[in-house]
Coordinates of C-alpha atoms and ligand atoms in Angstrom, one line a residue:
M1 CA -58.8 212.3 49.7
K2 CA -60.1 212.3 53.3
V3 CA -58.1 209.4 54.6
R4 CA -54.7 210.7 53.3
S5 CA -55.1 214.3 54.2
G6 CA -56.8 213.2 57.4
F7 CA -53.8 211.1 58.3
I8 CA -51.3 213.9 57.6
L9 CA -53.5 216.3 59.6
L10 CA -53.8 213.9 62.5
S11 CA -50.0 213.3 62.5
V12 CA -49.1 217.0 62.6
L13 CA -51.7 217.6 65.3
T14 CA -50.4 214.7 67.4
I15 CA -46.8 216.0 67.1
I16 CA -47.8 219.5 68.0
L17 CA -50.1 218.4 70.9
T18 CA -47.4 216.0 72.2
A19 CA -44.8 218.8 72.0
G20 CA -47.1 221.3 73.7
V21 CA -48.2 219.1 76.5
C22 CA -44.7 217.9 77.1
L23 CA -43.7 221.5 78.1
I24 CA -46.0 221.2 81.1
W25 CA -46.1 217.4 81.6
K26 CA -43.1 215.4 80.6
P27 CA -44.5 211.8 80.9
V28 CA -46.6 212.5 77.8
L29 CA -43.5 211.7 75.8
W30 CA -44.2 208.1 76.6
S31 CA -47.1 208.2 74.2
L32 CA -44.6 208.5 71.4
V33 CA -43.8 204.8 71.9
V34 CA -47.2 204.1 70.3
T35 CA -47.8 207.2 68.1
A36 CA -44.3 207.5 66.5
P37 CA -44.3 204.1 64.9
I38 CA -47.8 204.6 63.5
I39 CA -46.9 208.0 62.0
L40 CA -43.7 206.5 60.6
I41 CA -45.5 203.5 59.0
G42 CA -48.1 205.9 57.7
F43 CA -45.6 208.2 56.0
Y44 CA -43.8 205.2 54.6
D45 CA -47.2 204.0 53.2
L46 CA -47.9 207.4 51.7
T47 CA -44.5 207.6 49.9
Q48 CA -44.1 204.0 48.6
K49 CA -45.4 203.4 45.1
R50 CA -46.0 199.7 44.9
Q51 CA -49.2 199.3 47.0
T52 CA -52.0 201.6 46.0
I53 CA -54.2 200.5 48.9
L54 CA -51.5 201.7 51.3
R55 CA -51.0 205.0 49.5
N56 CA -54.7 205.7 49.6
F57 CA -55.3 204.4 53.1
P58 CA -52.0 204.8 55.1
V59 CA -51.9 202.5 58.2
L60 CA -55.5 201.4 57.7
G61 CA -54.6 199.6 54.5
H62 CA -52.6 197.1 56.5
F63 CA -55.7 195.7 58.0
R64 CA -56.8 194.5 54.6
Y65 CA -53.7 192.3 54.3
L66 CA -54.1 191.1 57.9
L67 CA -57.7 190.1 57.3
E68 CA -56.9 188.6 54.0
S69 CA -54.2 186.3 55.6
I70 CA -56.9 184.9 57.8
R71 CA -59.7 184.6 55.3
P72 CA -59.2 185.5 51.7
E73 CA -62.2 187.2 50.0
I74 CA -64.2 185.1 47.6
M75 CA -63.4 186.4 44.1
Q76 CA -66.3 185.9 41.9
Y77 CA -64.0 186.3 38.8
F78 CA -62.4 182.9 39.4
V79 CA -65.0 180.2 39.1
E80 CA -62.9 177.1 38.9
T81 CA -63.0 175.0 42.0
D82 CA -60.4 173.4 44.2
T83 CA -60.3 169.9 45.5
Q84 CA -63.1 170.7 47.9
G85 CA -65.3 172.4 45.3
R86 CA -64.5 175.9 46.6
P87 CA -63.9 178.7 44.1
I88 CA -60.2 179.0 43.4
N89 CA -59.5 182.6 44.3
R90 CA -56.2 182.8 45.9
M91 CA -54.3 180.6 43.4
F92 CA -55.4 182.4 40.3
R93 CA -55.5 185.9 41.8
S94 CA -52.0 185.4 43.2
L95 CA -50.9 184.2 39.7
I96 CA -51.9 187.4 38.1
Y97 CA -50.2 189.5 40.8
Q98 CA -47.1 187.4 40.7
R99 CA -46.8 187.6 36.9
A100 CA -47.5 191.3 37.0
K101 CA -44.9 191.9 39.7
D102 CA -42.4 189.6 37.9
V103 CA -41.9 187.4 40.8
T104 CA -41.9 183.6 41.1
D105 CA -45.1 182.2 39.6
T106 CA -44.7 178.5 40.2
V107 CA -46.8 176.6 42.7
P108 CA -45.6 174.1 45.3
F109 CA -46.9 170.7 46.0
G110 CA -49.0 169.9 43.0
T111 CA -52.5 170.4 41.5
Q112 CA -55.0 172.4 43.4
M113 CA -58.0 171.5 41.2
D114 CA -60.5 168.7 41.6
V115 CA -59.6 166.8 38.4
Y116 CA -62.5 164.4 38.7
R117 CA -65.3 167.0 38.8
S118 CA -67.4 167.4 35.6
G119 CA -66.2 170.3 33.6
Y120 CA -62.5 169.9 34.4
E121 CA -60.4 170.6 31.3
W122 CA -56.9 169.8 30.3
M123 CA -54.5 169.5 27.4
D124 CA -52.7 166.4 26.1
H125 CA -48.9 166.7 26.4
S126 CA -46.6 164.9 24.0
M127 CA -43.8 162.4 24.7
Y128 CA -42.1 164.4 22.0
A129 CA -42.4 167.8 23.6
I130 CA -40.8 170.6 21.6
D131 CA -37.9 172.7 22.9
K132 CA -39.8 175.9 23.8
K133 CA -36.8 178.0 22.6
I134 CA -37.7 177.2 19.0
I135 CA -41.3 178.7 19.4
D136 CA -41.7 182.4 19.0
T137 CA -42.6 183.8 22.5
K138 CA -44.0 187.0 21.0
P139 CA -46.4 185.5 18.4
R140 CA -48.1 188.1 16.1
V141 CA -51.3 187.9 14.1
L142 CA -51.7 189.9 11.0
V143 CA -55.2 191.4 10.9
G144 CA -56.5 192.7 7.5
G145 CA -58.6 191.1 4.8
K146 CA -58.6 191.8 1.1
H147 CA -60.1 195.3 1.4
C148 CA -57.8 196.4 4.2
R149 CA -55.0 198.8 3.2
Q150 CA -53.3 199.2 6.5
P151 CA -53.1 195.7 8.0
Y152 CA -52.0 195.5 11.7
S153 CA -49.6 193.0 13.1
A154 CA -51.4 192.3 16.5
S155 CA -50.0 190.6 19.6
L156 CA -51.7 187.3 20.5
M157 CA -52.9 189.0 23.7
N158 CA -54.2 192.5 24.1
V159 CA -56.1 194.8 26.5
S160 CA -59.8 194.4 26.1
A161 CA -62.2 197.3 25.9
M162 CA -62.5 199.5 29.0
S163 CA -63.3 203.2 28.6
Y164 CA -61.8 206.2 30.1
G165 CA -64.7 207.1 32.4
S166 CA -65.1 203.6 33.6
L167 CA -61.4 203.5 34.3
S168 CA -59.4 206.3 35.8
K169 CA -56.9 208.5 34.0
N170 CA -54.0 206.8 35.7
A171 CA -55.4 203.3 35.0
V172 CA -55.7 204.3 31.3
L173 CA -52.2 205.7 31.2
A174 CA -50.7 202.6 32.9
L175 CA -52.4 200.3 30.5
N176 CA -51.4 202.2 27.5
K177 CA -47.8 202.6 28.7
G178 CA -47.6 198.9 29.5
A179 CA -49.1 198.1 26.0
K180 CA -46.4 200.3 24.4
M181 CA -43.6 198.5 26.4
G182 CA -44.9 195.1 25.5
D183 CA -45.9 195.9 21.9
F184 CA -49.6 195.0 22.2
A185 CA -52.8 197.0 21.7
Q186 CA -55.2 198.6 24.2
N187 CA -58.9 198.8 23.3
T188 CA -60.3 202.3 24.1
G189 CA -63.7 200.9 25.1
E190 CA -66.8 202.8 23.9
G191 CA -66.0 206.0 25.8
S192 CA -63.8 207.5 22.9
I193 CA -60.2 208.2 22.7
S194 CA -58.9 210.3 25.6
P195 CA -55.6 212.3 25.7
F196 CA -54.5 209.6 28.1
H197 CA -54.9 206.9 25.5
L198 CA -52.5 208.9 23.3
E199 CA -49.9 210.2 25.7
P200 CA -47.8 207.1 26.1
N201 CA -48.2 206.4 22.4
G202 CA -49.2 202.7 22.7
D203 CA -51.3 201.0 19.9
L204 CA -55.0 201.5 20.1
I205 CA -58.1 199.6 18.9
W206 CA -60.7 202.4 18.8
Q207 CA -64.1 201.1 19.9
I208 CA -67.3 202.7 18.6
G209 CA -70.4 201.9 20.6
T210 CA -74.0 202.9 20.2
G211 CA -73.4 206.3 21.8
Y212 CA -70.8 207.1 19.1
F213 CA -68.6 208.8 21.6
G214 CA -65.8 210.7 19.9
C215 CA -67.6 210.6 16.5
R216 CA -71.1 211.8 17.4
T217 CA -73.4 214.5 16.2
K218 CA -75.2 216.8 18.7
E219 CA -78.2 214.5 18.3
G220 CA -76.2 211.4 19.2
T221 CA -75.9 209.9 15.8
F222 CA -72.7 208.8 13.9
C223 CA -70.7 211.6 12.5
P224 CA -68.4 210.4 9.6
D225 CA -66.2 213.6 9.7
S226 CA -65.3 213.4 13.3
F227 CA -64.8 209.7 13.0
A228 CA -62.3 210.3 10.1
E229 CA -60.4 212.8 12.2
K230 CA -59.7 210.3 15.0
A231 CA -59.6 207.1 12.9
N232 CA -56.6 208.5 11.0
L233 CA -54.5 209.1 14.1
D234 CA -51.3 207.2 14.1
S235 CA -52.0 205.4 17.3
V236 CA -55.3 204.0 16.0
K237 CA -54.4 200.6 14.5
M238 CA -57.8 199.0 14.3
I239 CA -61.4 200.1 14.7
E240 CA -64.1 197.9 16.4
I241 CA -67.8 198.4 16.2
K242 CA -69.3 197.3 19.5
I243 CA -72.5 195.4 18.9
S244 CA -72.6 193.8 22.3
Q245 CA -70.6 192.8 25.3
G246 CA -71.0 189.6 27.3
A247 CA -71.8 191.2 30.6
K248 CA -74.7 193.1 29.3
P249 CA -75.7 192.2 25.8
G250 CA -78.6 194.2 24.5
H251 CA -77.9 196.9 27.0
G252 CA -76.0 200.1 26.2
G253 CA -73.0 201.3 28.2
I254 CA -73.7 203.0 31.6
L255 CA -71.7 206.0 32.9
P256 CA -73.0 206.8 36.4
A257 CA -73.4 210.5 37.1
A258 CA -70.7 210.4 39.8
K259 CA -68.1 209.3 37.2
N260 CA -69.3 211.7 34.4
T261 CA -66.9 214.6 35.1
K262 CA -66.6 217.8 33.0
E263 CA -63.5 216.4 31.2
I264 CA -65.2 213.1 30.4
A265 CA -68.3 214.9 29.2
E266 CA -66.2 217.0 26.9
I267 CA -64.4 213.9 25.4
R268 CA -67.7 212.2 24.8
N269 CA -69.7 215.3 23.8
I270 CA -72.3 214.7 26.5
T271 CA -73.8 216.6 29.5
P272 CA -71.5 216.3 32.7
H273 CA -72.7 215.0 36.1
T274 CA -75.7 213.0 34.6
D275 CA -76.2 209.3 34.2
V276 CA -75.4 208.4 30.6
H277 CA -77.1 205.4 29.2
S278 CA -76.1 204.5 25.6
P279 CA -78.8 203.1 23.4
P280 CA -79.1 199.3 23.3
S281 CA -78.6 199.2 19.6
H282 CA -77.0 201.3 16.8
S283 CA -78.8 204.0 14.9
A284 CA -76.2 203.7 12.1
F285 CA -77.5 200.3 11.0
S286 CA -80.5 198.1 11.7
N287 CA -80.0 195.0 9.5
P288 CA -77.0 192.9 8.2
E289 CA -76.7 194.8 4.9
E290 CA -76.6 198.1 6.7
L291 CA -73.9 196.8 9.1
I292 CA -71.8 195.8 6.0
E293 CA -72.3 199.2 4.5
F294 CA -71.3 200.8 7.8
I295 CA -68.1 198.7 7.8
S296 CA -67.3 199.9 4.3
L297 CA -68.0 203.5 5.3
L298 CA -65.6 203.2 8.3
R299 CA -63.0 201.5 6.1
E300 CA -63.2 204.2 3.5
R301 CA -63.0 207.0 6.1
S302 CA -60.1 205.4 8.0
N303 CA -58.2 205.0 4.7
G304 CA -58.3 201.2 4.9
K305 CA -57.6 200.5 8.6
P306 CA -58.8 197.0 9.9
I307 CA -62.4 197.2 10.8
G308 CA -64.1 194.6 13.0
F309 CA -67.0 194.2 15.3
K310 CA -67.5 192.8 18.8
L311 CA -70.4 190.7 19.9
C312 CA -71.5 188.3 22.4
V313 CA -73.5 185.6 20.6
G314 CA -77.2 185.9 21.1
K315 CA -79.6 184.8 18.4
Q316 CA -77.5 182.6 16.2
Q317 CA -79.7 183.2 13.1
E318 CA -78.8 186.9 13.2
F319 CA -75.1 186.1 12.9
I320 CA -75.8 183.7 10.1
E321 CA -77.6 186.5 8.3
I322 CA -74.6 188.8 8.7
C323 CA -72.4 186.1 7.0
K324 CA -74.9 185.8 4.2
A325 CA -74.8 189.6 3.7
M326 CA -70.9 189.3 3.6
I327 CA -71.2 186.8 0.8
K328 CA -73.8 188.8 -1.0
T329 CA -71.8 192.1 -0.9
G330 CA -68.3 190.5 -1.1
V331 CA -67.5 192.8 1.9
T332 CA -66.1 191.3 5.1
P333 CA -64.9 192.7 8.3
D334 CA -61.2 192.3 9.1
F335 CA -61.8 190.9 12.5
I336 CA -64.6 189.8 14.9
T337 CA -64.3 189.9 18.7
V338 CA -66.3 187.2 20.4
D339 CA -67.1 188.1 24.0
G340 CA -68.4 185.5 26.5
G341 CA -71.5 185.9 28.5
E342 CA -69.1 185.6 31.5
G343 CA -67.6 188.9 30.6
G344 CA -67.0 191.9 32.9
T345 CA -68.3 195.4 33.1
G346 CA -68.1 198.6 35.1
A347 CA -71.8 198.6 35.6
A348 CA -74.8 196.4 34.6
P349 CA -78.1 195.1 35.8
V350 CA -77.4 191.7 37.5
E351 CA -79.9 189.9 35.3
F352 CA -78.0 191.0 32.2
S353 CA -74.6 189.9 33.6
N354 CA -75.8 186.5 34.8
S355 CA -78.5 185.4 32.5
L356 CA -78.0 186.8 29.0
G357 CA -75.5 186.0 26.3
M358 CA -73.8 182.8 25.1
P359 CA -70.7 181.8 27.1
L360 CA -67.4 182.3 25.3
R361 CA -66.5 178.7 24.4
D362 CA -69.9 178.0 22.9
G363 CA -70.1 181.4 21.1
L364 CA -66.6 181.2 19.8
A365 CA -67.0 177.7 18.4
F366 CA -70.3 178.8 16.8
V367 CA -68.8 181.9 15.2
Y368 CA -65.7 180.0 13.9
D369 CA -67.8 177.1 12.5
T370 CA -70.2 179.5 10.8
L371 CA -67.4 181.5 9.2
V372 CA -65.7 178.3 8.0
G373 CA -69.0 176.9 6.7
Y374 CA -69.5 180.0 4.7
G375 CA -65.9 180.1 3.4
L376 CA -65.2 183.4 5.2
K377 CA -62.7 182.5 7.9
D378 CA -59.6 183.1 5.8
E379 CA -60.5 186.8 5.5
I380 CA -61.5 187.4 9.1
K381 CA -59.4 187.1 12.3
L382 CA -61.1 186.1 15.5
M383 CA -60.4 187.7 18.8
A384 CA -61.8 186.0 22.0
S385 CA -62.5 187.5 25.5
G386 CA -64.1 186.2 28.6
K387 CA -62.0 185.2 31.7
I388 CA -58.9 184.6 29.7
F389 CA -55.9 185.1 32.0
T390 CA -53.6 182.0 31.8
G391 CA -51.6 180.3 29.1
F392 CA -54.1 177.4 29.2
H393 CA -57.0 179.8 28.7
I394 CA -55.3 181.2 25.6
A395 CA -54.5 177.7 24.2
R396 CA -58.1 176.7 24.8
A397 CA -59.5 179.7 22.9
L398 CA -57.1 179.2 20.1
A399 CA -58.0 175.5 19.9
L400 CA -61.6 176.5 19.5
G401 CA -60.8 178.9 16.6
A402 CA -59.6 182.2 18.0
D403 CA -56.6 183.8 16.4
M404 CA -55.9 186.1 19.4
V405 CA -57.3 187.1 22.7
S406 CA -57.9 190.1 24.9
C407 CA -58.2 190.5 28.7
A408 CA -60.0 193.2 30.7
R409 CA -60.3 192.2 34.3
A410 CA -56.9 190.4 34.5
M411 CA -55.3 193.7 33.2
M412 CA -57.3 195.6 35.9
M413 CA -55.8 193.2 38.5
A414 CA -52.3 193.7 37.0
I415 CA -52.7 197.4 37.8
G416 CA -53.8 196.7 41.3
C417 CA -57.6 195.9 41.2
I418 CA -58.6 194.0 44.3
Q419 CA -62.2 193.3 43.2
A420 CA -63.6 195.7 45.7
L421 CA -66.7 195.7 43.3
E422 CA -66.9 199.5 43.5
C423 CA -66.5 200.2 39.8
N424 CA -70.1 201.7 39.6
T425 CA -69.8 203.9 42.7
N426 CA -66.8 206.0 42.0
S427 CA -65.1 204.8 45.2
C428 CA -62.7 202.2 43.9
P429 CA -60.2 202.1 46.8
V430 CA -57.2 201.4 44.5
G431 CA -57.9 204.2 42.0
V432 CA -58.4 201.9 39.0
A433 CA -62.2 202.4 38.3
T434 CA -62.9 205.8 39.7
Q435 CA -62.8 209.5 38.8
N436 CA -61.9 210.5 42.4
K437 CA -58.7 212.4 41.8
S438 CA -57.3 211.6 45.2
L439 CA -58.0 207.8 45.0
M440 CA -56.6 207.6 41.5
S441 CA -53.4 209.5 42.4
G442 CA -52.5 206.5 44.6
L443 CA -52.0 204.4 41.4
D444 CA -48.5 205.0 40.3
V445 CA -48.5 204.9 36.5
N446 CA -44.9 204.0 36.0
D447 CA -44.9 201.0 38.5
K448 CA -48.2 199.7 37.2
S449 CA -47.2 200.0 33.5
F450 CA -44.3 197.6 34.2
R451 CA -46.8 195.3 35.7
V452 CA -49.1 195.4 32.6
A453 CA -46.1 194.6 30.4
N454 CA -44.8 191.8 32.8
F455 CA -48.3 190.1 33.0
H456 CA -48.5 190.1 29.2
R457 CA -45.0 188.8 28.7
K458 CA -45.2 186.1 31.4
T459 CA -48.6 184.9 30.4
L460 CA -47.5 184.5 26.7
K461 CA -44.4 182.7 27.9
S462 CA -46.4 180.2 29.9
F463 CA -48.7 179.8 26.8
T464 CA -45.6 179.0 24.7
E465 CA -44.3 176.6 27.2
L466 CA -47.7 174.8 27.3
I467 CA -48.1 174.3 23.7
A468 CA -44.4 173.2 23.4
A469 CA -45.2 170.5 26.0
A470 CA -48.1 169.5 23.9
G471 CA -45.8 169.1 20.9
V472 CA -47.4 172.0 19.0
D473 CA -44.8 174.3 17.4
S474 CA -47.0 177.3 16.6
P475 CA -50.2 178.8 17.9
E476 CA -52.1 178.4 14.5
K477 CA -51.6 174.6 14.8
L478 CA -53.7 174.3 18.0
E479 CA -56.8 172.2 17.3
R480 CA -59.9 171.1 19.2
K481 CA -58.4 167.7 19.6
H482 CA -55.8 169.0 21.9
V483 CA -58.2 169.9 24.7
N484 CA -60.2 167.4 26.8
R485 CA -63.2 167.9 29.1
R486 CA -64.5 165.6 31.8
I487 CA -68.2 165.2 31.3
G488 CA -68.8 162.7 34.1
M489 CA -66.8 160.5 36.4
N490 CA -66.0 158.0 33.6
V491 CA -66.6 160.1 30.6
I492 CA -64.1 162.3 28.9
K493 CA -64.6 164.1 25.6
K494 CA -62.2 165.9 23.3
Y495 CA -63.2 169.4 22.2
D496 CA -63.6 168.1 18.6
E497 CA -66.3 165.7 19.9
I498 CA -68.1 168.4 21.9
F499 CA -67.8 171.1 19.2
P500 CA -67.4 169.1 16.0
Y501 CA -65.8 171.0 13.2
T502 CA -67.8 172.2 10.3
K503 CA -66.5 171.4 6.8
A504 CA -65.2 174.4 4.8
N505 CA -67.9 175.9 2.5
S506 CA -70.4 173.4 3.7
L507 CA -73.0 176.1 4.4
L508 CA -72.8 177.8 1.1
Ligands
FMN601 C1 -64.5 198.1 33.9 C2 -64.8 197.4 32.6 C3 -65.3 198.3 31.6 C4 -65.6 197.7 30.4 N1 -66.0 198.5 29.3 C5 -66.3 198.0 28.1 C6 -66.5 198.8 27.0 O1 -66.5 200.0 27.0 N2 -66.8 198.2 25.8 C7 -66.8 196.8 25.7 O2 -67.1 196.3 24.6 N3 -66.5 196.0 26.7 C8 -66.3 196.6 27.9 N4 -65.9 195.8 29.0 C9 -65.9 194.3 28.7 C10 -64.5 193.8 28.4 O3 -63.9 194.5 27.3 C11 -64.4 192.3 28.1 O4 -65.1 192.1 26.9 C12 -65.0 191.4 29.2 O5 -64.8 191.9 30.5 C13 -64.5 190.0 29.2 O6 -63.1 190.1 29.4 P1 -62.4 189.6 30.9 O7 -63.1 188.4 31.3 O8 -61.0 189.5 30.6 O9 -62.7 190.8 31.8 C14 -65.6 196.3 30.2 C15 -65.1 195.5 31.2 C16 -64.8 196.0 32.5 C17 -64.3 195.1 33.5

């Protein structure tokens, strides 16, 4: 990239010029007092592996840290507020980085949140807290209903869907290698399975979106044969039909022309260097019964691997209709991923990101209650995503009814994302969400894979400690009564009052 090669060129020219001028005018050597340290710092930046921004922008990258120490950027990802009602950016962002880097992740002095603002949420601890040592710190969830022939023992926390194309090759490699180390799964996103998803041999959830990338005919419809080929790969542990994602429900995926390289186009079977907009809905099904048939087809062609679908809740009646179709046909998915309207994306129209789709907590409670009401929950595991990146976030999702969770943006931050908000321009400065070879080469796969595994391990450890403090000895025992929300200055409600449980089979 220009900055790195520019720096090397400039350094070499400076040295040659200084040496040349020195032959006729010795005092020029004094200029080395300034230039030599800059050159040395720059070469150190280029060769170190921990800070991508410095590898990509030698010397200049330090200004980011300098500016940040004066005025940290507002990070839109973190919406909770501090005692003055300002978004908490530093605390949570540092937390992800600290856990990823495996350094101290405790905070000094006490709470940094305004505990009297409406919406503040917390868990009840117990006087009879459990010794955390007796709780499994690597909890697993068995995914696979009665029709599944290859159930998958999933981690409680996984990498949420993000495609190769949206993410760089090195980002995909680092996430997959981290998943392999920590024994959890990486969702491929709708951009198909790339060689970089397979190289480190980590577990995969293969996502199939409306573009059917990786299993598509020339016309762009679903191709059962190419599906079967990939679905039966060893690394593919589960298959997820993407119905919608929270950041842009009802809008297909977008791959900007700048990121649509020849290699990506080959993997997806599309035309390179063009904007690719996936259709907003599936051509393989257009009603609940057809969705169920599609699930059966994928199950058959994958030899019984767990099949699920991902949605952000929109029209509730449509989900109810799917449940009725499950009962009518006796066919259920093995898992459902509920994504919140607060979800992330590489590229989306702003109205879709901000004003469409049910937020996670409401959507998750609705899906769980509907499944319980129709007597379907025992067959189907629930995965939740949408700004889940702390132990408390996991506990809250499980209390509402999730069995496991997945994280996208927190995992991006674990591999060095600084929220430059350049995912849709191909100029991500830290090489995470770009296809620019030079920018991505700054991201050291080995170093960042450890960070992914560390973030996963430390977050689950914090989750375990939290539930132990609440006197709960296993994740499945978390209930809505364990979480409180402040509604007003003098009003507090427990989650089971805000989201009252539906009685089992009561909707049948
Ligand atoms: C860069 C990026 C790419 C994404 N690509 C996909 C995708 O291909 N398919 C999908 O279902 N969701 C996609 N998502 C959404 C995430 O999988 C996830 O559902 C959402 O961001 C909420 O999780 P988070 O709050 O942990 O980021 C993407 C998100 C990001 C940030």
